[in-house]
Coordinates of C-alpha atoms in Angstrom, one line a residue:
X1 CA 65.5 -62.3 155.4
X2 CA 61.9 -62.1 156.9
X3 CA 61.4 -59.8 153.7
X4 CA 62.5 -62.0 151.7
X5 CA 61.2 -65.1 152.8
X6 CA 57.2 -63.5 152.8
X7 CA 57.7 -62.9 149.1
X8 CA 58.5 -66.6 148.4
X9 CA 55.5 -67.3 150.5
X10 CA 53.7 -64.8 148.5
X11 CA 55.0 -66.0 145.2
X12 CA 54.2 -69.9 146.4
X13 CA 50.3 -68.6 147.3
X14 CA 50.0 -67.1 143.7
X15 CA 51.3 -70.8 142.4
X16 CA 48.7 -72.7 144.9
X17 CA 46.1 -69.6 143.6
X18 CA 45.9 -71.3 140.7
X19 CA 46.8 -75.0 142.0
X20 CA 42.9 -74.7 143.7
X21 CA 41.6 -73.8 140.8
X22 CA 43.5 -76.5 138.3
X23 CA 42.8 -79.4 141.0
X24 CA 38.9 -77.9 141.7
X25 CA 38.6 -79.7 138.3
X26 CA 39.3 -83.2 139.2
X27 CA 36.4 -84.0 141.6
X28 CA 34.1 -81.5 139.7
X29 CA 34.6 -84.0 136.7
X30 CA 34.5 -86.6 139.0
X31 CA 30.9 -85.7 140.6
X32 CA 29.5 -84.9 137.3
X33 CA 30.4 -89.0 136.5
X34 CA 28.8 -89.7 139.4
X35 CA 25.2 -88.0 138.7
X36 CA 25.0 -89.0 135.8
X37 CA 25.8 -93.2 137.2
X38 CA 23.4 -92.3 139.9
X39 CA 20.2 -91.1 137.4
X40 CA 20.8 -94.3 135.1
X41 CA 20.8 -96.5 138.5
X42 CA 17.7 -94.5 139.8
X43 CA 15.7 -94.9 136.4
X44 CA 16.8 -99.3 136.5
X45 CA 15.2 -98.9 140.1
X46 CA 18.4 -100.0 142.2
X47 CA 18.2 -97.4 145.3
X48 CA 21.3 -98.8 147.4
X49 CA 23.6 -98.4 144.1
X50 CA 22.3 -94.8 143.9
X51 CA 22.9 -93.8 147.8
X52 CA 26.6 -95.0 146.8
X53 CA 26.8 -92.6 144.2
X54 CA 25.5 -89.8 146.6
X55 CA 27.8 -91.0 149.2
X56 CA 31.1 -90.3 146.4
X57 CA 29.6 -87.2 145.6
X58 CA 29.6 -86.1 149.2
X59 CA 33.0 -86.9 149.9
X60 CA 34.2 -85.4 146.9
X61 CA 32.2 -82.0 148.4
X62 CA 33.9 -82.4 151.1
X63 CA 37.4 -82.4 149.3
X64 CA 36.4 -79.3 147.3
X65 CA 36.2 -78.0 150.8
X66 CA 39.6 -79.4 152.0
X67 CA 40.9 -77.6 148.5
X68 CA 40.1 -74.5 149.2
X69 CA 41.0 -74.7 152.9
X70 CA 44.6 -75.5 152.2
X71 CA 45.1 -72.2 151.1
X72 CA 44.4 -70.7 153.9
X73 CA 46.1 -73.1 156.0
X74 CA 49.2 -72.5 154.3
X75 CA 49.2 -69.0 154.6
X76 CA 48.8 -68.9 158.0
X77 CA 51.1 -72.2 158.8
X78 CA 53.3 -72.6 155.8
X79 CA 55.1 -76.1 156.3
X80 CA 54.3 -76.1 160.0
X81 CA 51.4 -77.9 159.0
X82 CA 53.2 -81.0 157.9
X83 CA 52.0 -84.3 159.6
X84 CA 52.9 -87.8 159.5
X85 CA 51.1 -89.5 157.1
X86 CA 51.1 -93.0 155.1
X87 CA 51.5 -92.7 151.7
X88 CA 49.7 -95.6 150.5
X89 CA 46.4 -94.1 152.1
X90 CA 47.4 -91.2 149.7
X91 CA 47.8 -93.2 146.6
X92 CA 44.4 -95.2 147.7
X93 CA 42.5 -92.0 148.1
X94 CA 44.0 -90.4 144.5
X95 CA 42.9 -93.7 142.6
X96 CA 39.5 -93.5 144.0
X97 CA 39.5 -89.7 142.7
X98 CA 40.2 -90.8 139.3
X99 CA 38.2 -94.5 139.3
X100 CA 35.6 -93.0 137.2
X101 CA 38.0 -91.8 134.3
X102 CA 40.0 -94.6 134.5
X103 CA 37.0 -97.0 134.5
X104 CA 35.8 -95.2 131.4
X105 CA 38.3 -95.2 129.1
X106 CA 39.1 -99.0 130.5
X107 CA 42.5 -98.3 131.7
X108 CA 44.2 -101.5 133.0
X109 CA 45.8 -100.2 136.5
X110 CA 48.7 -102.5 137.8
X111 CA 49.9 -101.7 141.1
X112 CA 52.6 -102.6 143.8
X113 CA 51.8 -101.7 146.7
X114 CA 54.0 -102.9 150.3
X115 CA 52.3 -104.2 153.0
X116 CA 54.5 -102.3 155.6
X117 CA 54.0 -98.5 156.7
X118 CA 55.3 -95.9 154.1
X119 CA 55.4 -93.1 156.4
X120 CA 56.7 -89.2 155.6
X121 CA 55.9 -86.0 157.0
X122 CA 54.1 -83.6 154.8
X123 CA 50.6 -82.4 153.7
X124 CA 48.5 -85.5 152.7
X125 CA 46.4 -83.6 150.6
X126 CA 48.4 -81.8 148.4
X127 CA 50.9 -85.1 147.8
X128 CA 47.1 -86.5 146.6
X129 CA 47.0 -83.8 144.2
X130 CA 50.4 -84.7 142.5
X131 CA 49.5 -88.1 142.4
X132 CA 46.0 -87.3 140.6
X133 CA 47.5 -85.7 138.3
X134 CA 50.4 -87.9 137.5
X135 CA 47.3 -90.5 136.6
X136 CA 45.5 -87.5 134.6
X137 CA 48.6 -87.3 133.1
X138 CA 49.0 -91.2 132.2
X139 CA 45.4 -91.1 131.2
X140 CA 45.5 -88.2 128.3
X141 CA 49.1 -90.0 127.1
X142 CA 46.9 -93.2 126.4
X143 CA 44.3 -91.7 124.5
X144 CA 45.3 -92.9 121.4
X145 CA 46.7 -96.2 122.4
X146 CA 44.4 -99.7 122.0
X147 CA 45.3 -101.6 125.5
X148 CA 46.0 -98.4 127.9
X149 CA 47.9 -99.8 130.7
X150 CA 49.2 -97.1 133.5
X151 CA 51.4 -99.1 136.5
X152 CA 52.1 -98.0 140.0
X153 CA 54.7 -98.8 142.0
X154 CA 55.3 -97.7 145.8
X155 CA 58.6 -98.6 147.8
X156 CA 59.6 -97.7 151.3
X157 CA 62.6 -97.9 152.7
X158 CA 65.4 -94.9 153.8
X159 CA 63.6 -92.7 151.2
X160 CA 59.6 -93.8 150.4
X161 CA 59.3 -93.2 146.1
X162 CA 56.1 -93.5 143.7
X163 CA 56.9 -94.1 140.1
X164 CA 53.8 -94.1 137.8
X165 CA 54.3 -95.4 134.1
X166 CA 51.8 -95.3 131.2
X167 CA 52.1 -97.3 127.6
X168 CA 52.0 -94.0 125.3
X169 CA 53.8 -92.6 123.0
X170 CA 56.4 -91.2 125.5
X171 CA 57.7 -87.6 126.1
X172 CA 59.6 -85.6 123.5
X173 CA 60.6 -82.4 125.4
X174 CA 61.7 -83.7 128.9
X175 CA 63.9 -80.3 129.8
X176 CA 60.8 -78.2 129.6
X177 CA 58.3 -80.8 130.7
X178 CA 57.8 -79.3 134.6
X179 CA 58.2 -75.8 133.3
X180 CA 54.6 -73.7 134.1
X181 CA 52.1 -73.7 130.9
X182 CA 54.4 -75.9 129.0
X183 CA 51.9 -78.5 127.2
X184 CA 51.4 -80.9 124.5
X185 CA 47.3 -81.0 124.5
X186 CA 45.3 -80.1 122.4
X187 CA 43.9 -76.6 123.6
X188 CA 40.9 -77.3 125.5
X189 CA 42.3 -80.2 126.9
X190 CA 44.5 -78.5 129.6
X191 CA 46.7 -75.2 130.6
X192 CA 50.1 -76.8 131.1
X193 CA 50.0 -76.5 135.0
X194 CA 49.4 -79.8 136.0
X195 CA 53.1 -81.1 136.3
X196 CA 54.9 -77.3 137.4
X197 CA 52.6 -77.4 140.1
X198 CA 53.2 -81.2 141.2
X199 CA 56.8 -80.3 141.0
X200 CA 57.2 -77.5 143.3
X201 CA 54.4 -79.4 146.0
X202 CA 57.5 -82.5 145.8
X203 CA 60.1 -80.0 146.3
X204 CA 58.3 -78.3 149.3
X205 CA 58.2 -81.6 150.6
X206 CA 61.8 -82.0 150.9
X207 CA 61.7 -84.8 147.8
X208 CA 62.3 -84.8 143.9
X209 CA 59.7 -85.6 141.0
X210 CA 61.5 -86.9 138.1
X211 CA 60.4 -88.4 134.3
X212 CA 62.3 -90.3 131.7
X213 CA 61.2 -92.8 128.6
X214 CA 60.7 -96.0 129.6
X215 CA 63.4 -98.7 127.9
X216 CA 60.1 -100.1 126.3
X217 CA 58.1 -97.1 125.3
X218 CA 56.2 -94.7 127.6
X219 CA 56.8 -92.2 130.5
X220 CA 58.0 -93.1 133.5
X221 CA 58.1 -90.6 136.3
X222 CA 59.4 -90.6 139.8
X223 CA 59.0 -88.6 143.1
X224 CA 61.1 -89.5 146.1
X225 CA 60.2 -88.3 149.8
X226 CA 62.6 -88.7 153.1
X227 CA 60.6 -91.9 154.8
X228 CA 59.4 -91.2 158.4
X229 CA 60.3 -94.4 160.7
X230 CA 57.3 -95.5 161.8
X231 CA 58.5 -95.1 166.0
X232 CA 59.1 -91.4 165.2
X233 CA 55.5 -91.2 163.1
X234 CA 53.9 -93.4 166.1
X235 CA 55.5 -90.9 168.3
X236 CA 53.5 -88.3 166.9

């Protein structure tokens, strides 16, 4: 059993091998927006606006960082590093990561959001990385559409569940849509292991990430956690 349970480790740590390198993208991108933001603001004289920029850039350093750390947190921890976190924090943080792409390509963002805790117990940063790329995901399926529009909708109750929706065009192969490599970019674009990855991250979680068509166009897709009460989490 110990045998066998290493090799899943071992076989999860080549997965998240190549997670850290697929989600190293994302804030990489991210910074780059942010330079060049930052010389344009430095040129037009407006200092303050420019320290901001900096200040992004730092923090997404710093998350680079926490990246690469998770791997070797996990290999020495596995799910014992789970802690009690509040989702909407992660959602918060996730948007931020992606505010200059969305902002760019003027994405209208609608979002429900409760105003009560929404409390599991799991790794916050790796449940960021499956939201960031659900939005990466909504983002390249509204390239070609004239008002993009992605929506956001958090509930908490016995289970807490995220569903993100975009207006595109929809998805044509749902039974191989979380398999790894499976992709319908245009090369260059993307490797396919955006969604396999966010999958198994859910599943180690102890929840489910679903997708359907939505009855009026677009994707819809769903993950669903087990909710932490907040005395247990406060307990913590």
């Amino acid at each position: 059993e110990q045998t066998l349970a290493q090799s899943s480790k071992l076989a999860v740590l080549g997965e998240m091998s190549a997670a850290v390198s697929h989600e190293l993208n994302q804030p990489l991108a991210a910074m780059k927006t942010y330079l060049a933001g930052a010389r344009l603001i430095i040129q037009r004289k407006r200092p303050e606006e420019a320290l901001a920029s900096f200040q992004r850039i730092d923090d997404l350093i710093d998350r680079m960082g926490a990246i690469t750390r998770q791997l070797k947190s996990y290999a020495r921890k596995g799910s014992d590093a789970f802690e009690p976190f509040d989702v909407r924090d992660a959602v918060s943080s996730a948007l931020a990561m992606m505010e200059p792409q969305l902002k760019a390509r003027r994405v209208a963002i609608s979002r429900t959001i409760p105003d009560h805790r929404a409390m599991i117990l799991g790794d916050r940063l790796r449940l960021e990385q499956v939201i960031i790329n659900l939005l990466r995901n909504a983002l390249d399926a509204t390239r070609g559409v004239k008002d993009p529009a992605v929506g956001i909708l958090l509930a908490a109750g016995q289970t807490v569940s995220l569903t993100v929706r975009d207006n595109g065009p929809g998805i044509e192969d749902l039974d191989a849509l979380f398999e790894p490599f499976y992709t319908t970019k245009q090369p260059g674009d993307g490797v396919g292991l955006g969604l396999a990855i966010s999958s198994n991250i859910v599943t180690e979680l102890g929840g489910r990430l679903t997708a359907r068509n939505g009855s009026e166009g677009g994707a819809v897709f769903e993950l669903v956690l087990p909710a932490l009460d907040a005395p247990a989490a406060a307990a913590e």
